[in-house]
Amino acid sequence: QVQLVESGGGLVQPGGSLRLSCAASGFTFFWYDMKWYRQAPGKERELVAAITKTEGTATYADSVKDRFTISRDNVKNAVYLQMNSLKPEDTAVYYCNAHRQSSGLDYWGQGTQVTVSS
């Protein structure tokens, strides 16, 4: 049974930091690129950061570049998103995604709420 379980969301003041975690199980983790998406109220889901399956090459949306860092641990089957210098516009539900390019398979977590507010 495939599972992606996000954790680490919460309420933080502007300028603060949070670290999101996503624990994966039920599939071969190192076959999959891992991504973080977010969806704010009334907006479409957007790709925030991605990391490739073996080389660990990371890419970021322009809006989070130099503030967020994605990383993965292929032993613990986990992916992380370190978020620094948070802004109110970062408020959203953050989703973990596993994507396998060769088959087009996608798995999603349930999401974790991040709220940036004073």
PDB file of N, CA and C in Angstrom, residues 29-117:
ATOM      1  N   PHE A  29      11.292   3.743  -3.516  1.00  0.00           N
ATOM      2  CA  PHE A  29      11.479   5.183  -3.380  1.00  0.00           C
ATOM      3  C   PHE A  29      12.537   5.717  -4.339  1.00  0.00           C
ATOM      4  N   PHE A  30      13.647   5.068  -4.502  1.00  0.00           N
ATOM      5  CA  PHE A  30      14.732   5.653  -5.295  1.00  0.00           C
ATOM      6  C   PHE A  30      14.492   5.559  -6.796  1.00  0.00           C
ATOM      7  N   TRP A  31      13.352   5.006  -7.218  1.00  0.00           N
ATOM      8  CA  TRP A  31      12.968   5.033  -8.628  1.00  0.00           C
ATOM      9  C   TRP A  31      12.213   6.304  -8.988  1.00  0.00           C
ATOM     10  N   TYR A  32      11.890   7.090  -7.997  1.00  0.00           N
ATOM     11  CA  TYR A  32      10.966   8.201  -8.190  1.00  0.00           C
ATOM     12  C   TYR A  32      11.627   9.553  -7.933  1.00  0.00           C
ATOM     13  N   ASP A  33      11.367  10.503  -8.841  1.00  0.00           N
ATOM     14  CA  ASP A  33      11.637  11.890  -8.525  1.00  0.00           C
ATOM     15  C   ASP A  33      10.631  12.315  -7.448  1.00  0.00           C
ATOM     16  N   MET A  34      11.075  13.180  -6.564  1.00  0.00           N
ATOM     17  CA  MET A  34      10.204  13.641  -5.488  1.00  0.00           C
ATOM     18  C   MET A  34       9.985  15.145  -5.613  1.00  0.00           C
ATOM     19  N   LYS A  35       8.771  15.558  -5.332  1.00  0.00           N
ATOM     20  CA  LYS A  35       8.415  16.957  -5.520  1.00  0.00           C
ATOM     21  C   LYS A  35       7.563  17.440  -4.350  1.00  0.00           C
ATOM     22  N   TRP A  36       7.610  18.745  -4.124  1.00  0.00           N
ATOM     23  CA  TRP A  36       6.691  19.423  -3.222  1.00  0.00           C
ATOM     24  C   TRP A  36       5.851  20.398  -4.052  1.00  0.00           C
ATOM     25  N   TYR A  37       4.558  20.294  -3.883  1.00  0.00           N
ATOM     26  CA  TYR A  37       3.613  21.230  -4.482  1.00  0.00           C
ATOM     27  C   TYR A  37       2.925  21.988  -3.345  1.00  0.00           C
ATOM     28  N   ARG A  38       2.272  23.086  -3.702  1.00  0.00           N
ATOM     29  CA  ARG A  38       1.434  23.773  -2.732  1.00  0.00           C
ATOM     30  C   ARG A  38       0.197  24.328  -3.423  1.00  0.00           C
ATOM     31  N   GLN A  39      -0.839  24.485  -2.626  1.00  0.00           N
ATOM     32  CA  GLN A  39      -2.079  25.050  -3.143  1.00  0.00           C
ATOM     33  C   GLN A  39      -2.656  26.003  -2.113  1.00  0.00           C
ATOM     34  N   ALA A  40      -2.749  27.262  -2.506  1.00  0.00           N
ATOM     35  CA  ALA A  40      -3.342  28.281  -1.652  1.00  0.00           C
ATOM     36  C   ALA A  40      -4.841  28.373  -1.964  1.00  0.00           C
ATOM     37  N   PRO A  41      -5.631  28.883  -1.033  1.00  0.00           N
ATOM     38  CA  PRO A  41      -7.081  29.004  -1.272  1.00  0.00           C
ATOM     39  C   PRO A  41      -7.387  29.791  -2.532  1.00  0.00           C
ATOM     40  N   GLY A  42      -8.215  29.216  -3.395  1.00  0.00           N
ATOM     41  CA  GLY A  42      -8.620  29.892  -4.614  1.00  0.00           C
ATOM     42  C   GLY A  42      -7.587  29.883  -5.723  1.00  0.00           C
ATOM     43  N   LYS A  43      -6.486  29.172  -5.509  1.00  0.00           N
ATOM     44  CA  LYS A  43      -5.435  29.135  -6.523  1.00  0.00           C
ATOM     45  C   LYS A  43      -5.173  27.706  -6.968  1.00  0.00           C
ATOM     46  N   GLU A  44      -4.530  27.575  -8.121  1.00  0.00           N
ATOM     47  CA  GLU A  44      -4.176  26.254  -8.621  1.00  0.00           C
ATOM     48  C   GLU A  44      -2.967  25.716  -7.863  1.00  0.00           C
ATOM     49  N   ARG A  45      -2.866  24.398  -7.856  1.00  0.00           N
ATOM     50  CA  ARG A  45      -1.706  23.766  -7.249  1.00  0.00           C
ATOM     51  C   ARG A  45      -0.472  24.108  -8.074  1.00  0.00           C
ATOM     52  N   GLU A  46       0.612  24.464  -7.394  1.00  0.00           N
ATOM     53  CA  GLU A  46       1.838  24.844  -8.098  1.00  0.00           C
ATOM     54  C   GLU A  46       3.023  24.036  -7.590  1.00  0.00           C
ATOM     55  N   LEU A  47       3.952  23.772  -8.485  1.00  0.00           N
ATOM     56  CA  LEU A  47       5.174  23.060  -8.134  1.00  0.00           C
ATOM     57  C   LEU A  47       6.122  24.016  -7.414  1.00  0.00           C
ATOM     58  N   VAL A  48       6.578  23.610  -6.252  1.00  0.00           N
ATOM     59  CA  VAL A  48       7.469  24.440  -5.437  1.00  0.00           C
ATOM     60  C   VAL A  48       8.920  24.010  -5.616  1.00  0.00           C
ATOM     61  N   ALA A  49       9.169  22.705  -5.514  1.00  0.00           N
ATOM     62  CA  ALA A  49      10.541  22.201  -5.590  1.00  0.00           C
ATOM     63  C   ALA A  49      10.510  20.742  -6.009  1.00  0.00           C
ATOM     64  N   ALA A  50      11.591  20.312  -6.664  1.00  0.00           N
ATOM     65  CA  ALA A  50      11.703  18.935  -7.113  1.00  0.00           C
ATOM     66  C   ALA A  50      13.139  18.478  -6.946  1.00  0.00           C
ATOM     67  N   ILE A  51      13.297  17.152  -6.746  1.00  0.00           N
ATOM     68  CA  ILE A  51      14.635  16.578  -6.623  1.00  0.00           C
ATOM     69  C   ILE A  51      14.647  15.254  -7.356  1.00  0.00           C
ATOM     70  N   THR A  52      15.673  15.039  -8.174  1.00  0.00           N
ATOM     71  CA  THR A  52      15.721  13.833  -8.996  1.00  0.00           C
ATOM     72  C   THR A  52      16.058  12.608  -8.159  1.00  0.00           C
ATOM     73  N   LYS A  53      15.776  11.419  -8.775  1.00  0.00           N
ATOM     74  CA  LYS A  53      15.787  10.192  -7.991  1.00  0.00           C
ATOM     75  C   LYS A  53      17.163   9.735  -7.557  1.00  0.00           C
ATOM     76  N   THR A  54      18.175   9.917  -8.373  1.00  0.00           N
ATOM     77  CA  THR A  54      19.484   9.399  -7.992  1.00  0.00           C
ATOM     78  C   THR A  54      20.520  10.505  -7.825  1.00  0.00           C
ATOM     79  N   GLU A  55      20.599  11.407  -8.807  1.00  0.00           N
ATOM     80  CA  GLU A  55      21.612  12.464  -8.710  1.00  0.00           C
ATOM     81  C   GLU A  55      21.271  13.469  -7.619  1.00  0.00           C
ATOM     82  N   GLY A  56      19.990  13.559  -7.283  1.00  0.00           N
ATOM     83  CA  GLY A  56      19.588  14.520  -6.265  1.00  0.00           C
ATOM     84  C   GLY A  56      19.652  15.954  -6.748  1.00  0.00           C
ATOM     85  N   THR A  57      19.476  16.143  -8.041  1.00  0.00           N
ATOM     86  CA  THR A  57      19.473  17.495  -8.600  1.00  0.00           C
ATOM     87  C   THR A  57      18.166  18.189  -8.215  1.00  0.00           C
ATOM     88  N   ALA A  58      18.288  19.395  -7.665  1.00  0.00           N
ATOM     89  CA  ALA A  58      17.123  20.126  -7.172  1.00  0.00           C
ATOM     90  C   ALA A  58      16.770  21.290  -8.087  1.00  0.00           C
ATOM     91  N   THR A  59      15.482  21.540  -8.232  1.00  0.00           N
ATOM     92  CA  THR A  59      14.995  22.707  -8.953  1.00  0.00           C
ATOM     93  C   THR A  59      13.902  23.356  -8.116  1.00  0.00           C
ATOM     94  N   TYR A  60      13.719  24.664  -8.321  1.00  0.00           N
ATOM     95  CA  TYR A  60      12.806  25.435  -7.487  1.00  0.00           C
ATOM     96  C   TYR A  60      11.982  26.412  -8.321  1.00  0.00           C
ATOM     97  N   ALA A  61      10.789  26.694  -7.827  1.00  0.00           N
ATOM     98  CA  ALA A  61      10.021  27.800  -8.382  1.00  0.00           C
ATOM     99  C   ALA A  61      10.749  29.104  -8.065  1.00  0.00           C
ATOM    100  N   ASP A  62      10.635  30.072  -8.959  1.00  0.00           N
ATOM    101  CA  ASP A  62      11.322  31.351  -8.747  1.00  0.00           C
ATOM    102  C   ASP A  62      10.902  31.996  -7.422  1.00  0.00           C
ATOM    103  N   SER A  63       9.646  31.783  -7.033  1.00  0.00           N
ATOM    104  CA  SER A  63       9.116  32.439  -5.839  1.00  0.00           C
ATOM    105  C   SER A  63       9.752  31.942  -4.542  1.00  0.00           C
ATOM    106  N   VAL A  64      10.403  30.774  -4.592  1.00  0.00           N
ATOM    107  CA  VAL A  64      10.974  30.218  -3.361  1.00  0.00           C
ATOM    108  C   VAL A  64      12.486  30.036  -3.447  1.00  0.00           C
ATOM    109  N   LYS A  65      13.048  30.310  -4.616  1.00  0.00           N
ATOM    110  CA  LYS A  65      14.486  30.132  -4.807  1.00  0.00           C
ATOM    111  C   LYS A  65      15.256  30.940  -3.765  1.00  0.00           C
ATOM    112  N   ASP A  66      16.290  30.352  -3.241  1.00  0.00           N
ATOM    113  CA  ASP A  66      17.163  30.953  -2.223  1.00  0.00           C
ATOM    114  C   ASP A  66      16.522  31.014  -0.844  1.00  0.00           C
ATOM    115  N   ARG A  67      15.292  30.553  -0.705  1.00  0.00           N
ATOM    116  CA  ARG A  67      14.646  30.492   0.617  1.00  0.00           C
ATOM    117  C   ARG A  67      14.326  29.059   1.029  1.00  0.00           C
ATOM    118  N   PHE A  68      13.978  28.219   0.064  1.00  0.00           N
ATOM    119  CA  PHE A  68      13.597  26.835   0.334  1.00  0.00           C
ATOM    120  C   PHE A  68      14.688  25.895  -0.144  1.00  0.00           C
ATOM    121  N   THR A  69      14.839  24.770   0.543  1.00  0.00           N
ATOM    122  CA  THR A  69      15.788  23.736   0.142  1.00  0.00           C
ATOM    123  C   THR A  69      15.110  22.375   0.222  1.00  0.00           C
ATOM    124  N   ILE A  70      15.124  21.650  -0.898  1.00  0.00           N
ATOM    125  CA  ILE A  70      14.582  20.299  -0.925  1.00  0.00           C
ATOM    126  C   ILE A  70      15.734  19.314  -0.785  1.00  0.00           C
ATOM    127  N   SER A  71      15.484  18.226  -0.061  1.00  0.00           N
ATOM    128  CA  SER A  71      16.500  17.185   0.086  1.00  0.00           C
ATOM    129  C   SER A  71      15.780  15.840   0.234  1.00  0.00           C
ATOM    130  N   ARG A  72      16.535  14.766   0.052  1.00  0.00           N
ATOM    131  CA  ARG A  72      15.955  13.437   0.175  1.00  0.00           C
ATOM    132  C   ARG A  72      16.938  12.501   0.829  1.00  0.00           C
ATOM    133  N   ASP A  73      16.401  11.467   1.444  1.00  0.00           N
ATOM    134  CA  ASP A  73      17.200  10.422   2.064  1.00  0.00           C
ATOM    135  C   ASP A  73      16.698   9.096   1.522  1.00  0.00           C
ATOM    136  N   ASN A  74      17.475   8.509   0.614  1.00  0.00           N
ATOM    137  CA  ASN A  74      17.044   7.271  -0.045  1.00  0.00           C
ATOM    138  C   ASN A  74      17.183   6.041   0.854  1.00  0.00           C
ATOM    139  N   VAL A  75      17.766   6.216   2.025  1.00  0.00           N
ATOM    140  CA  VAL A  75      17.824   5.130   3.016  1.00  0.00           C
ATOM    141  C   VAL A  75      16.575   5.167   3.894  1.00  0.00           C
ATOM    142  N   LYS A  76      16.212   6.362   4.314  1.00  0.00           N
ATOM    143  CA  LYS A  76      15.035   6.521   5.173  1.00  0.00           C
ATOM    144  C   LYS A  76      13.744   6.644   4.368  1.00  0.00           C
ATOM    145  N   ASN A  77      13.857   6.690   3.033  1.00  0.00           N
ATOM    146  CA  ASN A  77      12.677   6.863   2.170  1.00  0.00           C
ATOM    147  C   ASN A  77      11.892   8.111   2.565  1.00  0.00           C
ATOM    148  N   ALA A  78      12.602   9.226   2.580  1.00  0.00           N
ATOM    149  CA  ALA A  78      11.976  10.471   3.005  1.00  0.00           C
ATOM    150  C   ALA A  78      12.469  11.628   2.154  1.00  0.00           C
ATOM    151  N   VAL A  79      11.629  12.635   2.062  1.00  0.00           N
ATOM    152  CA  VAL A  79      11.991  13.873   1.378  1.00  0.00           C
ATOM    153  C   VAL A  79      11.619  15.022   2.310  1.00  0.00           C
ATOM    154  N   TYR A  80      12.403  16.070   2.224  1.00  0.00           N
ATOM    155  CA  TYR A  80      12.251  17.195   3.151  1.00  0.00           C
ATOM    156  C   TYR A  80      12.171  18.509   2.372  1.00  0.00           C
ATOM    157  N   LEU A  81      11.560  19.489   3.008  1.00  0.00           N
ATOM    158  CA  LEU A  81      11.549  20.840   2.458  1.00  0.00           C
ATOM    159  C   LEU A  81      11.844  21.800   3.598  1.00  0.00           C
ATOM    160  N   GLN A  82      13.047  22.359   3.585  1.00  0.00           N
ATOM    161  CA  GLN A  82      13.421  23.372   4.566  1.00  0.00           C
ATOM    162  C   GLN A  82      12.980  24.727   4.025  1.00  0.00           C
ATOM    163  N   MET A  83      12.147  25.421   4.782  1.00  0.00           N
ATOM    164  CA  MET A  83      11.596  26.691   4.338  1.00  0.00           C
ATOM    165  C   MET A  83      12.046  27.787   5.287  1.00  0.00           C
ATOM    166  N   ASN A  84      12.805  28.726   4.762  1.00  0.00           N
ATOM    167  CA  ASN A  84      13.318  29.849   5.543  1.00  0.00           C
ATOM    168  C   ASN A  84      12.732  31.155   5.024  1.00  0.00           C
ATOM    169  N   SER A  85      12.860  32.189   5.828  1.00  0.00           N
ATOM    170  CA  SER A  85      12.384  33.528   5.441  1.00  0.00           C
ATOM    171  C   SER A  85      10.966  33.463   4.895  1.00  0.00           C
ATOM    172  N   LEU A  86      10.107  32.799   5.634  1.00  0.00           N
ATOM    173  CA  LEU A  86       8.737  32.586   5.155  1.00  0.00           C
ATOM    174  C   LEU A  86       7.967  33.890   5.058  1.00  0.00           C
ATOM    175  N   LYS A  87       7.094  33.933   4.059  1.00  0.00           N
ATOM    176  CA  LYS A  87       6.277  35.112   3.774  1.00  0.00           C
ATOM    177  C   LYS A  87       4.798  34.725   3.853  1.00  0.00           C
ATOM    178  N   PRO A  88       3.938  35.692   4.087  1.00  0.00           N
ATOM    179  CA  PRO A  88       2.497  35.369   4.107  1.00  0.00           C
ATOM    180  C   PRO A  88       2.024  34.686   2.822  1.00  0.00           C
ATOM    181  N   GLU A  89       2.628  35.024   1.708  1.00  0.00           N
ATOM    182  CA  GLU A  89       2.222  34.411   0.437  1.00  0.00           C
ATOM    183  C   GLU A  89       2.662  32.957   0.300  1.00  0.00           C
ATOM    184  N   ASP A  90       3.435  32.469   1.245  1.00  0.00           N
ATOM    185  CA  ASP A  90       3.783  31.045   1.273  1.00  0.00           C
ATOM    186  C   ASP A  90       2.688  30.210   1.937  1.00  0.00           C
ATOM    187  N   THR A  91       1.683  30.860   2.480  1.00  0.00           N
ATOM    188  CA  THR A  91       0.577  30.147   3.120  1.00  0.00           C
ATOM    189  C   THR A  91      -0.151  29.282   2.110  1.00  0.00           C
ATOM    190  N   ALA A  92      -0.251  27.997   2.424  1.00  0.00           N
ATOM    191  CA  ALA A  92      -0.865  27.036   1.508  1.00  0.00           C
ATOM    192  C   ALA A  92      -0.867  25.664   2.163  1.00  0.00           C
ATOM    193  N   VAL A  93      -1.562  24.744   1.515  1.00  0.00           N
ATOM    194  CA  VAL A  93      -1.404  23.334   1.847  1.00  0.00           C
ATOM    195  C   VAL A  93      -0.274  22.801   0.975  1.00  0.00           C
ATOM    196  N   TYR A  94       0.689  22.159   1.617  1.00  0.00           N
ATOM    197  CA  TYR A  94       1.856  21.629   0.918  1.00  0.00           C
ATOM    198  C   TYR A  94       1.700  20.114   0.748  1.00  0.00           C
ATOM    199  N   TYR A  95       1.915  19.656  -0.483  1.00  0.00           N
ATOM    200  CA  TYR A  95       1.732  18.259  -0.830  1.00  0.00           C
ATOM    201  C   TYR A  95       3.052  17.644  -1.299  1.00  0.00           C
ATOM    202  N   CYS A  96       3.279  16.444  -0.858  1.00  0.00           N
ATOM    203  CA  CYS A  96       4.406  15.641  -1.305  1.00  0.00           C
ATOM    204  C   CYS A  96       3.952  14.803  -2.508  1.00  0.00           C
ATOM    205  N   ASN A  97       4.816  14.710  -3.508  1.00  0.00           N
ATOM    206  CA  ASN A  97       4.500  13.961  -4.727  1.00  0.00           C
ATOM    207  C   ASN A  97       5.674  13.087  -5.123  1.00  0.00           C
ATOM    208  N   ALA A  98       5.374  11.870  -5.528  1.00  0.00           N
ATOM    209  CA  ALA A  98       6.380  10.961  -6.091  1.00  0.00           C
ATOM    210  C   ALA A  98       6.030  10.738  -7.553  1.00  0.00           C
ATOM    211  N   HIS A  99       6.994  10.940  -8.431  1.00  0.00           N
ATOM    212  CA  HIS A  99       6.747  10.835  -9.868  1.00  0.00           C
ATOM    213  C   HIS A  99       7.776   9.945 -10.528  1.00  0.00           C
ATOM    214  N   ARG A 100       7.282   8.952 -11.283  1.00  0.00           N
ATOM    215  CA  ARG A 100       8.201   8.095 -12.013  1.00  0.00           C
ATOM    216  C   ARG A 100       8.100   8.425 -13.497  1.00  0.00           C
ATOM    217  N   GLN A 101       9.150   8.966 -14.057  1.00  0.00           N
ATOM    218  CA  GLN A 101       9.133   9.457 -15.435  1.00  0.00           C
ATOM    219  C   GLN A 101       8.851   8.338 -16.431  1.00  0.00           C
ATOM    220  N   SER A 102       9.414   7.159 -16.213  1.00  0.00           N
ATOM    221  CA  SER A 102       9.326   6.095 -17.211  1.00  0.00           C
ATOM    222  C   SER A 102       7.895   5.595 -17.398  1.00  0.00           C
ATOM    223  N   SER A 103       7.092   5.667 -16.349  1.00  0.00           N
ATOM    224  CA  SER A 103       5.727   5.142 -16.424  1.00  0.00           C
ATOM    225  C   SER A 103       4.656   6.220 -16.289  1.00  0.00           C
ATOM    226  N   GLY A 104       5.063   7.400 -15.857  1.00  0.00           N
ATOM    227  CA  GLY A 104       4.085   8.455 -15.627  1.00  0.00           C
ATOM    228  C   GLY A 104       3.302   8.302 -14.343  1.00  0.00           C
ATOM    229  N   LEU A 105       3.695   7.348 -13.499  1.00  0.00           N
ATOM    230  CA  LEU A 105       2.993   7.138 -12.235  1.00  0.00           C
ATOM    231  C   LEU A 105       3.208   8.297 -11.288  1.00  0.00           C
ATOM    232  N   ASP A 106       2.155   8.670 -10.597  1.00  0.00           N
ATOM    233  CA  ASP A 106       2.201   9.735  -9.601  1.00  0.00           C
ATOM    234  C   ASP A 106       1.535   9.259  -8.321  1.00  0.00           C
ATOM    235  N   TYR A 107       2.189   9.529  -7.187  1.00  0.00           N
ATOM    236  CA  TYR A 107       1.580   9.299  -5.880  1.00  0.00           C
ATOM    237  C   TYR A 107       1.556  10.614  -5.130  1.00  0.00           C
ATOM    238  N   TRP A 108       0.490  10.794  -4.318  1.00  0.00           N
ATOM    239  CA  TRP A 108       0.333  12.050  -3.582  1.00  0.00           C
ATOM    240  C   TRP A 108       0.090  11.796  -2.105  1.00  0.00           C
ATOM    241  N   GLY A 109       0.591  12.715  -1.299  1.00  0.00           N
ATOM    242  CA  GLY A 109       0.245  12.709   0.106  1.00  0.00           C
ATOM    243  C   GLY A 109      -1.042  13.498   0.337  1.00  0.00           C
ATOM    244  N   GLN A 110      -1.466  13.532   1.606  1.00  0.00           N
ATOM    245  CA  GLN A 110      -2.711  14.208   1.967  1.00  0.00           C
ATOM    246  C   GLN A 110      -2.525  15.701   2.173  1.00  0.00           C
ATOM    247  N   GLY A 111      -1.302  16.145   2.331  1.00  0.00           N
ATOM    248  CA  GLY A 111      -1.030  17.559   2.495  1.00  0.00           C
ATOM    249  C   GLY A 111      -0.858  17.975   3.939  1.00  0.00           C
ATOM    250  N   THR A 112      -0.098  19.048   4.128  1.00  0.00           N
ATOM    251  CA  THR A 112       0.082  19.643   5.456  1.00  0.00           C
ATOM    252  C   THR A 112      -0.051  21.157   5.319  1.00  0.00           C
ATOM    253  N   GLN A 113      -0.794  21.744   6.251  1.00  0.00           N
ATOM    254  CA  GLN A 113      -1.076  23.176   6.177  1.00  0.00           C
ATOM    255  C   GLN A 113       0.102  23.986   6.711  1.00  0.00           C
ATOM    256  N   VAL A 114       0.494  24.986   5.943  1.00  0.00           N
ATOM    257  CA  VAL A 114       1.488  25.963   6.379  1.00  0.00           C
ATOM    258  C   VAL A 114       0.820  27.334   6.357  1.00  0.00           C
ATOM    259  N   THR A 115       0.833  28.001   7.495  1.00  0.00           N
ATOM    260  CA  THR A 115       0.242  29.328   7.606  1.00  0.00           C
ATOM    261  C   THR A 115       1.296  30.300   8.114  1.00  0.00           C
ATOM    262  N   VAL A 116       1.529  31.353   7.336  1.00  0.00           N
ATOM    263  CA  VAL A 116       2.516  32.371   7.711  1.00  0.00           C
ATOM    264  C   VAL A 116       1.754  33.651   8.041  1.00  0.00           C
ATOM    265  N   SER A 117       1.739  33.995   9.302  1.00  0.00           N
ATOM    266  CA  SER A 117       0.945  35.136   9.745  1.00  0.00           C
ATOM    267  C   SER A 117       1.475  35.656  11.067  1.00  0.00           C
TER     268      SER A 117
END
